[in-house]
Coordinates of C-alpha atoms in Angstrom, one line a residue:
Chain I
M99 CA 19.3 21.0 2.3
I100 CA 18.0 18.1 4.5
S101 CA 14.5 18.5 5.9
V102 CA 13.3 16.1 8.6
R103 CA 9.5 16.5 9.1
N104 CA 7.8 15.1 12.1
I105 CA 9.3 11.6 11.9
Y106 CA 8.5 8.7 14.1
K107 CA 10.3 5.4 14.1
N108 CA 9.0 2.3 15.8
F109 CA 10.8 -1.0 16.0
G110 CA 7.8 -3.2 17.0
D111 CA 6.7 -1.9 20.3
L112 CA 9.9 0.1 20.8
H113 CA 9.3 3.8 19.9
V114 CA 12.7 5.2 19.1
L115 CA 11.8 8.5 17.5
K116 CA 8.7 10.3 18.6
G117 CA 8.1 13.2 16.3
V118 CA 11.4 14.8 15.3
S119 CA 11.6 17.7 13.0
S120 CA 14.7 19.6 11.9
E121 CA 15.9 21.7 8.9
I122 CA 19.5 21.3 8.0
Q123 CA 20.6 24.3 5.9
K124 CA 23.4 24.2 3.3
G125 CA 26.7 24.8 5.0
E126 CA 25.5 24.1 8.4
K127 CA 27.4 21.7 10.7
V128 CA 24.9 20.1 13.1
A129 CA 26.1 18.0 16.0
I130 CA 23.7 15.7 17.6
I131 CA 24.4 14.6 21.2
G132 CA 22.6 12.6 23.8
P133 CA 22.5 9.5 26.0
S134 CA 22.6 6.1 24.3
G135 CA 19.2 4.8 23.3
S136 CA 18.0 8.5 22.7
G137 CA 17.5 7.8 19.0
K138 CA 20.3 10.0 17.7
S139 CA 21.8 7.4 15.4
T140 CA 18.4 6.3 14.2
L141 CA 17.6 9.9 13.3
L142 CA 20.9 10.2 11.4
R143 CA 20.2 6.9 9.6
C144 CA 16.7 8.1 8.7
M145 CA 18.3 11.0 6.9
N146 CA 19.4 8.8 4.1
L147 CA 16.8 6.1 4.6
L148 CA 19.0 3.4 6.0
E149 CA 16.1 3.3 8.5
E150 CA 12.7 4.0 7.0
P151 CA 10.7 6.2 9.3
T152 CA 7.4 4.8 10.4
Y153 CA 5.7 8.2 9.9
G154 CA 6.9 11.5 8.7
E155 CA 8.8 12.8 5.7
I156 CA 12.5 13.3 4.8
W157 CA 13.2 15.7 2.1
L158 CA 16.5 16.5 0.3
D159 CA 16.0 19.9 -1.1
D160 CA 12.9 19.5 -3.2
Q161 CA 13.2 15.7 -3.4
L162 CA 10.9 13.5 -1.2
L163 CA 12.7 10.4 0.0
T164 CA 9.9 8.8 2.0
P165 CA 6.3 7.9 1.1
A166 CA 4.2 10.9 1.5
D167 CA 2.8 11.3 5.0
P168 CA -0.9 12.4 4.9
Y169 CA -0.7 14.2 8.3
L170 CA 1.8 16.6 6.9
H171 CA -0.6 17.7 4.1
P172 CA -3.8 19.3 5.4
E173 CA -5.3 19.2 1.9
V174 CA -4.9 15.4 1.8
M175 CA -6.3 15.0 5.2
K176 CA -9.4 17.1 4.4
A177 CA -10.1 14.9 1.4
S178 CA -10.1 11.8 3.7
R179 CA -13.5 10.2 4.5
T180 CA -12.6 10.1 8.1
Y181 CA -12.1 13.9 8.2
Q182 CA -15.3 14.3 6.2
K183 CA -17.2 12.2 8.7
L184 CA -15.9 14.1 11.7
L185 CA -16.7 17.3 10.0
A186 CA -20.2 16.2 9.4
E187 CA -20.5 15.3 13.1
E188 CA -19.3 18.9 14.0
M189 CA -21.7 20.3 11.5
A190 CA -24.6 18.5 13.1
K191 CA -23.7 19.9 16.5
A192 CA -23.1 23.5 15.2
E193 CA -25.8 26.1 15.1
S194 CA -27.7 26.4 11.9
G195 CA -26.4 29.0 9.5
V196 CA -22.7 28.1 9.9
K197 CA -21.2 27.2 6.5
A198 CA -19.2 24.0 6.1
E199 CA -16.1 25.8 4.8
E200 CA -16.0 28.2 7.7
L201 CA -16.3 25.4 10.2
S202 CA -13.7 23.4 8.4
A203 CA -11.2 26.2 8.4
K204 CA -11.8 26.8 12.1
L205 CA -11.6 23.1 13.1
E206 CA -9.0 21.8 10.6
Q207 CA -6.0 21.6 12.9
E208 CA -8.1 20.3 15.7
L209 CA -9.7 17.5 13.6
I210 CA -6.4 16.4 12.1
R211 CA -4.8 16.2 15.5
R212 CA -7.8 14.1 16.7
I213 CA -7.5 11.7 13.9
K214 CA -3.8 11.3 14.5
E215 CA -4.1 10.8 18.3
E216 CA -7.0 8.3 18.0
D217 CA -5.3 6.7 15.0
L218 CA -8.6 6.9 13.0
L219 CA -7.0 7.0 9.5
N220 CA -7.5 3.7 7.7
E221 CA -5.7 3.9 4.3
K222 CA -8.1 1.5 2.6
H223 CA -11.3 3.4 3.3
E224 CA -10.3 7.0 2.8
G225 CA -11.6 7.2 -0.8
S226 CA -10.2 7.9 -4.2
E227 CA -9.6 11.7 -3.8
Y228 CA -7.5 11.1 -0.8
K229 CA -5.4 8.4 -2.5
N230 CA -5.0 10.5 -5.7
L231 CA -3.8 13.5 -3.7
L232 CA -1.2 11.4 -2.0
K233 CA -0.1 9.8 -5.3
Q234 CA 0.1 13.2 -6.9
I235 CA 2.5 14.4 -4.2
E236 CA 4.7 11.4 -4.6
K237 CA 4.7 11.6 -8.3
E238 CA 5.8 15.2 -8.3
N239 CA 8.5 14.9 -5.6
R240 CA 9.5 11.5 -4.8
V241 CA 12.9 10.2 -6.0
N242 CA 14.6 6.9 -6.2
V243 CA 16.4 6.6 -2.8
N244 CA 19.6 5.4 -4.6
L245 CA 19.8 8.7 -6.5
A246 CA 19.4 10.7 -3.3
R247 CA 22.0 8.7 -1.5
Q248 CA 24.5 9.5 -4.1
R249 CA 24.2 13.1 -2.9
V250 CA 24.7 12.4 0.8
G251 CA 27.9 10.7 2.1
M252 CA 27.7 8.5 5.2
V253 CA 30.5 7.6 7.6
F254 CA 29.9 4.7 10.0
Q255 CA 31.1 4.0 13.6
H256 CA 32.7 0.7 12.4
F257 CA 34.0 2.1 9.1
N258 CA 32.5 -0.6 7.0
L259 CA 35.2 -0.6 4.4
F260 CA 34.5 -3.4 1.8
N261 CA 36.7 -6.1 3.1
N262 CA 36.9 -7.9 -0.2
L263 CA 38.3 -4.9 -2.0
T264 CA 41.5 -3.0 -1.9
V265 CA 41.6 0.6 -0.7
M266 CA 41.6 1.9 -4.2
E267 CA 38.8 -0.4 -5.3
N268 CA 36.8 0.7 -2.2
L269 CA 37.1 4.3 -3.3
T270 CA 36.3 3.8 -7.0
L271 CA 33.6 1.1 -6.8
A272 CA 30.6 3.3 -6.4
P273 CA 31.3 6.2 -8.8
V274 CA 32.4 3.8 -11.5
T275 CA 29.6 1.2 -11.1
L276 CA 27.1 4.0 -11.1
K277 CA 28.6 5.5 -14.2
L278 CA 29.2 8.8 -12.5
Q279 CA 32.8 8.9 -13.3
S280 CA 35.1 7.0 -15.8
A281 CA 37.5 4.6 -14.1
E282 CA 40.4 7.0 -14.9
E283 CA 38.5 10.0 -13.4
A284 CA 37.7 8.1 -10.3
T285 CA 41.1 6.8 -9.9
E286 CA 42.7 10.2 -10.3
K287 CA 40.3 11.7 -7.8
A288 CA 40.8 8.8 -5.3
S289 CA 44.6 9.1 -5.7
A290 CA 44.4 12.8 -5.0
L291 CA 42.3 12.3 -1.9
L292 CA 44.5 9.6 -0.7
K293 CA 47.6 11.7 -1.1
R294 CA 45.8 14.5 0.8
I295 CA 45.4 12.2 3.8
G296 CA 48.8 10.7 3.4
L297 CA 47.6 7.1 2.7
Y298 CA 48.3 6.9 -1.0
E299 CA 51.0 4.1 -0.5
K300 CA 48.2 2.0 1.1
K301 CA 46.1 2.0 -2.1
D302 CA 46.6 -1.6 -2.9
E303 CA 46.2 -2.9 0.7
Y304 CA 43.1 -4.6 2.0
P305 CA 41.2 -2.9 4.8
N306 CA 42.3 -5.5 7.5
K307 CA 45.9 -4.4 7.1
L308 CA 45.0 -0.8 8.3
S309 CA 44.6 0.7 11.6
G310 CA 41.3 2.0 12.9
G311 CA 42.2 5.6 12.2
Q312 CA 43.4 4.8 8.8
K313 CA 40.2 2.9 8.0
Q314 CA 38.0 5.7 9.2
R315 CA 39.9 8.3 7.2
I316 CA 39.6 6.1 4.1
A317 CA 35.9 5.5 4.8
I318 CA 35.5 9.4 4.8
V319 CA 37.4 9.7 1.6
R320 CA 35.3 6.9 0.1
S321 CA 32.3 9.2 0.5
L322 CA 34.2 12.2 -0.8
V323 CA 35.0 10.6 -4.1
M324 CA 31.2 10.7 -4.8
N325 CA 31.3 14.6 -4.5
P326 CA 28.6 14.6 -1.9
E327 CA 26.6 17.7 -1.0
A328 CA 26.3 16.7 2.6
M329 CA 27.9 14.2 4.9
L330 CA 26.4 12.2 7.8
F331 CA 28.8 11.0 10.5
D332 CA 27.5 8.3 12.9
E333 CA 29.9 8.3 15.9
P334 CA 32.9 8.4 13.7
T335 CA 35.4 8.1 16.5
S336 CA 33.6 5.9 19.0
A337 CA 35.3 2.6 17.8
L338 CA 38.7 4.1 17.7
D339 CA 41.8 3.8 20.0
P340 CA 42.1 7.0 21.9
E341 CA 45.4 8.1 20.0
M342 CA 43.6 7.7 16.6
V343 CA 40.6 9.9 17.4
G344 CA 42.7 13.1 16.7
E345 CA 43.6 12.2 13.1
V346 CA 40.0 11.5 12.2
L347 CA 38.6 14.5 13.9
E348 CA 41.3 16.6 12.1
L349 CA 40.0 15.4 8.7
I350 CA 36.4 16.1 9.6
R351 CA 37.3 19.6 10.8
E352 CA 39.1 20.3 7.5
L353 CA 36.0 19.3 5.7
A354 CA 33.9 21.5 7.9
D355 CA 36.2 24.4 7.2
E356 CA 35.8 23.8 3.4
G357 CA 32.1 24.4 3.9
M358 CA 30.7 20.9 3.7
T359 CA 27.2 20.5 5.2
M360 CA 27.4 17.9 7.9
V361 CA 25.4 16.2 10.5
I362 CA 27.5 14.5 13.2
V363 CA 26.4 12.1 16.0
T364 CA 29.2 12.2 18.5
H365 CA 30.2 11.8 22.0
E366 CA 33.2 14.2 21.5
M367 CA 31.8 17.3 23.3
G368 CA 34.9 19.5 22.7
F369 CA 34.7 18.7 19.1
A370 CA 31.0 19.4 18.8
R371 CA 31.5 22.7 20.6
E372 CA 34.3 23.7 18.3
V373 CA 33.2 22.7 14.9
A374 CA 29.3 22.7 15.1
T375 CA 27.3 25.7 14.1
R376 CA 24.2 24.1 15.9
V377 CA 24.0 21.4 18.5
L378 CA 21.0 19.2 19.1
F379 CA 20.3 17.4 22.4
M380 CA 18.1 14.2 21.9
D381 CA 16.5 12.3 24.8
G382 CA 13.7 9.8 24.6
G383 CA 13.3 10.0 20.9
Q384 CA 12.8 13.7 20.8
I385 CA 14.9 16.8 20.3
K386 CA 15.0 18.3 23.7
E387 CA 17.2 21.4 23.1
E388 CA 18.7 22.9 20.0
N389 CA 21.0 25.9 20.1
T390 CA 24.3 27.4 19.0
P391 CA 27.3 25.7 20.7
E392 CA 28.0 28.7 22.9
E393 CA 24.5 28.7 24.3
F394 CA 24.1 25.0 24.3
F395 CA 27.1 24.3 26.4
G396 CA 27.3 27.6 28.3
N397 CA 23.7 28.0 29.2
P398 CA 21.8 24.8 28.9
Q399 CA 18.1 25.1 29.6
N400 CA 16.7 21.5 29.7
P401 CA 17.2 19.8 33.0
R402 CA 18.0 16.5 31.4
L403 CA 20.7 18.3 29.3
Q404 CA 22.2 20.0 32.3
E405 CA 22.4 16.6 34.0
F406 CA 23.9 15.0 30.8
L407 CA 26.6 17.8 30.4
S408 CA 27.5 17.6 34.1
K409 CA 28.3 14.0 33.7
V410 CA 30.2 14.1 30.4
L411 CA 32.1 17.4 30.6
Chain C
M41 CA 40.9 -67.1 -1.3
T42 CA 44.3 -67.9 -2.6
I43 CA 46.7 -65.4 -4.0
Q44 CA 46.5 -67.5 -7.2
S45 CA 42.8 -66.8 -7.7
L46 CA 43.3 -63.1 -7.0
V47 CA 45.9 -62.9 -9.7
T48 CA 43.6 -64.8 -12.1
K49 CA 40.8 -62.3 -11.3
W50 CA 43.2 -59.4 -11.9
N51 CA 44.3 -60.8 -15.2
M52 CA 40.8 -61.3 -16.3
F53 CA 39.9 -57.7 -15.4
F54 CA 43.1 -56.4 -17.0
D55 CA 42.3 -58.2 -20.1
T56 CA 38.9 -56.8 -20.5
F57 CA 40.0 -53.4 -19.4
L58 CA 42.8 -53.0 -21.9
N59 CA 42.7 -55.5 -24.6
K60 CA 38.9 -55.6 -25.1
G61 CA 38.5 -51.9 -25.0
G62 CA 37.0 -51.6 -21.5
Y63 CA 39.1 -48.5 -20.8
K64 CA 37.3 -46.6 -23.5
E65 CA 34.0 -47.1 -21.6
V66 CA 35.8 -46.1 -18.4
L67 CA 37.0 -43.0 -19.8
T68 CA 33.6 -42.1 -21.1
G69 CA 32.1 -42.9 -17.7
L70 CA 34.8 -40.8 -15.9
L71 CA 34.2 -37.9 -18.3
N72 CA 30.4 -38.1 -17.8
T73 CA 30.8 -38.3 -14.0
L74 CA 33.0 -35.2 -13.9
I75 CA 31.0 -33.1 -16.5
I76 CA 27.6 -34.0 -14.7
A77 CA 29.0 -33.1 -11.3
L78 CA 30.8 -29.8 -12.4
L79 CA 27.8 -28.5 -14.4
A80 CA 25.4 -29.5 -11.7
L81 CA 27.5 -27.6 -9.2
V82 CA 27.6 -24.5 -11.5
L83 CA 23.8 -24.8 -11.9
G84 CA 23.4 -25.4 -8.2
I85 CA 25.4 -22.3 -7.3
I86 CA 23.4 -20.1 -9.7
I87 CA 20.1 -21.3 -8.5
G88 CA 21.2 -21.4 -4.8
T89 CA 22.6 -17.9 -4.9
I90 CA 19.5 -16.5 -6.4
I91 CA 17.3 -18.2 -3.9
A92 CA 19.5 -17.2 -1.0
A93 CA 19.5 -13.5 -2.3
I94 CA 15.6 -13.7 -2.3
E95 CA 15.4 -15.4 1.1
V96 CA 17.6 -12.9 3.0
Q97 CA 15.7 -9.9 1.8
P98 CA 13.8 -8.2 4.6
K99 CA 10.0 -8.0 4.3
K100 CA 9.0 -5.2 2.0
Y101 CA 5.8 -3.4 1.3
G102 CA 4.2 -2.4 -2.0
A103 CA 4.3 -4.2 -5.4
W104 CA 7.8 -5.5 -5.0
G105 CA 6.9 -6.8 -1.6
K106 CA 4.1 -8.9 -3.0
T107 CA 6.4 -10.4 -5.7
L108 CA 8.9 -11.1 -3.1
A109 CA 6.4 -13.0 -0.9
V110 CA 5.5 -15.1 -4.0
L111 CA 9.1 -15.7 -4.9
K112 CA 9.8 -16.8 -1.2
K113 CA 6.8 -19.3 -1.4
I114 CA 8.1 -20.8 -4.7
S115 CA 11.6 -21.2 -3.4
G116 CA 10.3 -22.7 -0.1
I117 CA 8.4 -25.3 -2.1
Y118 CA 11.3 -25.9 -4.3
V119 CA 13.8 -26.6 -1.5
A120 CA 11.3 -28.6 0.3
F121 CA 10.8 -30.9 -2.7
F122 CA 14.4 -31.4 -3.6
R123 CA 15.6 -31.9 0.0
G124 CA 12.7 -34.0 0.8
T125 CA 13.0 -36.8 -1.8
P126 CA 15.9 -39.0 -2.8
M127 CA 17.9 -38.1 -5.8
V128 CA 17.0 -41.4 -7.5
V129 CA 13.4 -40.5 -7.2
Q130 CA 14.0 -37.0 -8.6
L131 CA 15.8 -38.6 -11.6
L132 CA 13.2 -41.2 -12.3
L133 CA 10.4 -38.6 -11.9
G134 CA 12.3 -36.2 -14.3
Y135 CA 13.1 -38.7 -16.9
F136 CA 10.2 -41.0 -17.0
V137 CA 7.3 -38.7 -15.7
I138 CA 7.9 -35.0 -16.2
L139 CA 9.6 -35.1 -19.7
P140 CA 7.0 -37.4 -21.3
L141 CA 4.2 -35.4 -19.8
L142 CA 5.7 -32.3 -21.3
G143 CA 6.5 -34.1 -24.5
I144 CA 10.1 -33.0 -24.4
N145 CA 12.9 -35.2 -25.6
L146 CA 16.2 -34.7 -23.8
S147 CA 19.2 -37.1 -23.7
S148 CA 19.6 -38.8 -20.3
I149 CA 22.9 -37.1 -19.6
V150 CA 21.2 -33.7 -19.9
V151 CA 18.4 -34.7 -17.6
A152 CA 20.9 -36.1 -15.2
T153 CA 22.8 -32.8 -15.1
L154 CA 19.6 -30.7 -14.8
I155 CA 18.1 -32.8 -12.0
M156 CA 21.4 -32.9 -10.1
G157 CA 21.9 -29.2 -10.5
L158 CA 18.3 -28.5 -9.3
N159 CA 18.9 -30.8 -6.3
S160 CA 22.2 -29.1 -5.6
G161 CA 20.6 -25.7 -5.8
A162 CA 18.4 -26.6 -2.9
Y163 CA 21.3 -27.4 -0.7
V164 CA 23.5 -24.6 -2.0
S165 CA 20.8 -22.1 -1.3
E166 CA 21.0 -22.9 2.4
I167 CA 24.8 -22.9 2.4
M168 CA 24.8 -19.6 0.6
R169 CA 22.1 -18.1 2.9
S170 CA 24.3 -18.9 5.9
G171 CA 27.2 -17.3 4.1
I172 CA 25.4 -14.2 3.3
L173 CA 24.3 -13.9 6.9
S174 CA 27.8 -14.3 8.1
V175 CA 28.8 -11.1 6.4
D176 CA 28.5 -8.1 8.5
I177 CA 25.4 -6.1 7.9
G178 CA 27.5 -2.9 7.8
Q179 CA 28.9 -4.0 4.4
M180 CA 25.4 -3.8 2.9
E181 CA 24.7 -0.6 4.6
A182 CA 27.9 1.0 3.4
G183 CA 27.1 -0.1 -0.2
R184 CA 23.5 1.2 0.0
A185 CA 24.7 4.5 1.6
L186 CA 26.9 5.1 -1.4
G187 CA 23.9 4.8 -3.7
L188 CA 24.5 1.3 -5.0
G189 CA 21.4 -0.9 -5.3
Y190 CA 20.6 -4.0 -3.3
G191 CA 21.5 -6.3 -6.2
T192 CA 24.8 -4.5 -7.0
T193 CA 25.9 -4.5 -3.4
M194 CA 24.9 -8.1 -3.0
W195 CA 26.8 -9.2 -6.1
K196 CA 30.0 -7.0 -5.7
I197 CA 30.4 -6.9 -2.0
I198 CA 28.4 -9.5 0.0
I199 CA 28.5 -12.6 -2.2
P200 CA 32.3 -12.5 -2.7
Q201 CA 32.8 -12.4 1.0
A202 CA 30.1 -14.9 1.6
V203 CA 31.6 -17.4 -0.9
K204 CA 34.9 -17.1 0.8
N205 CA 33.3 -18.0 4.1
I206 CA 31.5 -21.0 2.7
L207 CA 34.1 -22.3 0.3
P208 CA 34.9 -25.4 2.4
T209 CA 31.2 -26.2 2.6
L210 CA 30.7 -25.7 -1.2
G211 CA 33.7 -28.0 -1.7
N212 CA 31.8 -30.6 0.2
E213 CA 28.8 -30.1 -2.1
L214 CA 31.1 -30.7 -5.1
I215 CA 32.5 -33.8 -3.6
S216 CA 29.1 -35.3 -2.7
L217 CA 27.9 -34.4 -6.3
V218 CA 30.8 -36.4 -7.7
K219 CA 29.9 -39.4 -5.5
E220 CA 26.2 -39.0 -6.1
T221 CA 26.5 -39.2 -9.9
S222 CA 26.8 -43.0 -9.2
V223 CA 22.9 -43.0 -9.3
V224 CA 22.5 -41.6 -12.8
S225 CA 22.8 -45.0 -14.4
F226 CA 19.2 -45.4 -13.2
I227 CA 18.2 -43.4 -16.3
G228 CA 20.8 -45.0 -18.5
V229 CA 23.7 -42.6 -18.3
V230 CA 27.1 -44.4 -18.4
D231 CA 29.1 -43.0 -15.6
L232 CA 32.0 -44.4 -13.7
Y233 CA 30.1 -46.9 -11.8
K234 CA 28.2 -48.2 -14.9
A235 CA 31.4 -48.4 -16.9
F236 CA 33.0 -50.7 -14.3
R237 CA 29.8 -52.7 -13.9
N238 CA 29.7 -53.3 -17.6
I239 CA 33.4 -54.6 -17.5
G240 CA 32.5 -56.9 -14.7
S241 CA 29.2 -58.2 -16.3
G242 CA 31.2 -59.6 -19.3
N243 CA 32.4 -62.5 -17.2
Y244 CA 30.5 -62.1 -13.9
E245 CA 33.7 -61.1 -12.2
Y246 CA 33.1 -57.9 -10.2
M247 CA 35.8 -57.9 -7.6
M248 CA 38.6 -56.2 -9.5
P249 CA 36.5 -53.7 -11.4
F250 CA 34.8 -52.4 -8.3
L251 CA 38.0 -52.3 -6.4
V252 CA 39.6 -50.2 -9.2
M253 CA 36.4 -48.1 -9.4
A254 CA 36.7 -47.3 -5.7
V255 CA 40.4 -46.3 -6.1
I256 CA 39.5 -43.9 -9.0
Y257 CA 36.7 -42.3 -6.9
I258 CA 39.1 -41.6 -4.1
V259 CA 41.8 -40.1 -6.4
I260 CA 39.2 -37.8 -8.0
I261 CA 38.1 -36.6 -4.5
L262 CA 41.7 -36.1 -3.4
I263 CA 42.4 -34.0 -6.5
I264 CA 39.4 -31.9 -6.0
T265 CA 40.2 -31.4 -2.3
F266 CA 43.7 -30.2 -3.2
A267 CA 42.4 -27.8 -5.9
L268 CA 39.9 -26.4 -3.4
K269 CA 42.6 -25.8 -0.8
M270 CA 44.6 -23.8 -3.4
M271 CA 41.6 -21.8 -4.4
E272 CA 40.7 -21.0 -0.8
R273 CA 44.3 -19.8 -0.2
G274 CA 43.9 -17.4 -3.3
L275 CA 40.7 -16.0 -1.9
R276 CA 42.1 -15.5 1.5
A277 CA 44.5 -12.9 0.1
S278 CA 42.5 -10.2 1.8
D279 CA 42.7 -11.9 5.1
K280 CA 45.3 -11.6 7.7
R281 CA 45.2 -15.4 8.3

């Protein structure tokens, strides 16, 4: 469903993500845990392009959200002048009689790795074949990011309900503005969802009249009105009073039980263990361990994870 | 100065104002002042909002990034010019230099409105920019995450909240526009100031006309202030305050 391919994210000199790859299958519930500053929120925000990865690709099924990354496409790399130059150098070194194709096949990975490590690629001087191949990939697969975002809901740590709109307007704004649903359809769907979480009588209130737990549940429902195929949760309970955490987790658990694909960045270890089908541990901008919750919590391998769990559990 | 002479002056003014039709000119002047100020503010808000929405956009790459860079340059020059020269100079330039050069014929009141609107736009753009920046970045992210475009989110979510935050400052802008209309007589528009000046010039007696003029300006400003307070209260419906 969501495919993260070797993404890097730099904020200036700060390297937040250093080569992260992960496949999130339909129906999976993936929890991402890790110390603060480990890049887990950035990874989540990259999944719907709220952060644009510096390198790497994000795919939503067969739709490419980011620009195509040449390093992930060997045929593009092989068309680049830099690669051709390196290959020619190798050819000169090799014994006579070796064919260019054979050498290329043998050294392909090695050369691409070298280009990447030494940062030899210069977009401007790689020739038209290279450029056309990249363009071709983007033309065939890349979608408007706004369209992709309609398919993936996002819930924020600080709720981010629209302060200038009532609860009902918050829920119906996106589907109606984007002409995905008529005003009546959206209102009906929103009403049903509000009734489900017991907040229907708040439909004409403004967000600042609500408690944190109510705001977060409404923020979740706001995503649901869009009929998303997957949901991203960015520390959904971190900004809540302790007594309100339960009601929000309960709603997320219900969604999980209904089969929603979800990725949750969380500090609620108990919740991750119970709801997730897979847990990722991030540290220093990389996924350090990835396993089923039983193995992950019961038999952690990575020393940093063992240390982390001993502190938080 | 004796009471007697003050009464005489008042009677002279009153005579010109009422019996010789001076009030008609004052009414025209008042109307012109209000129309120019209001239209200029509307124009200023439109221009200012567009510029602010351009200015706050993060740096982008690709074709749109290049357009954006050019737009930012243009708006920078525009703001620098209109904040860097006196309004009178802009009016004179517009009416006596730019229009003749372009060979366009516009009435002086239209030119006054346009120039004041452009001038106001430069100031409103800065006000609006600070208003937009005062809105939590999470509001934009939430809109974008739902699949709404930058412009839609800006228009439906960010700007309404920004306007609420900057309404007192925008009110100031309207007030200073009303007062600054007093320079449009430089290009021959009859505004409130010009009307009273004309009344006074009939008999070279300016004391009473200018006194009454000052009172009228104050009354207009007080009414605007009151209206703005009411409007602000309405907009604060979504606040706890």
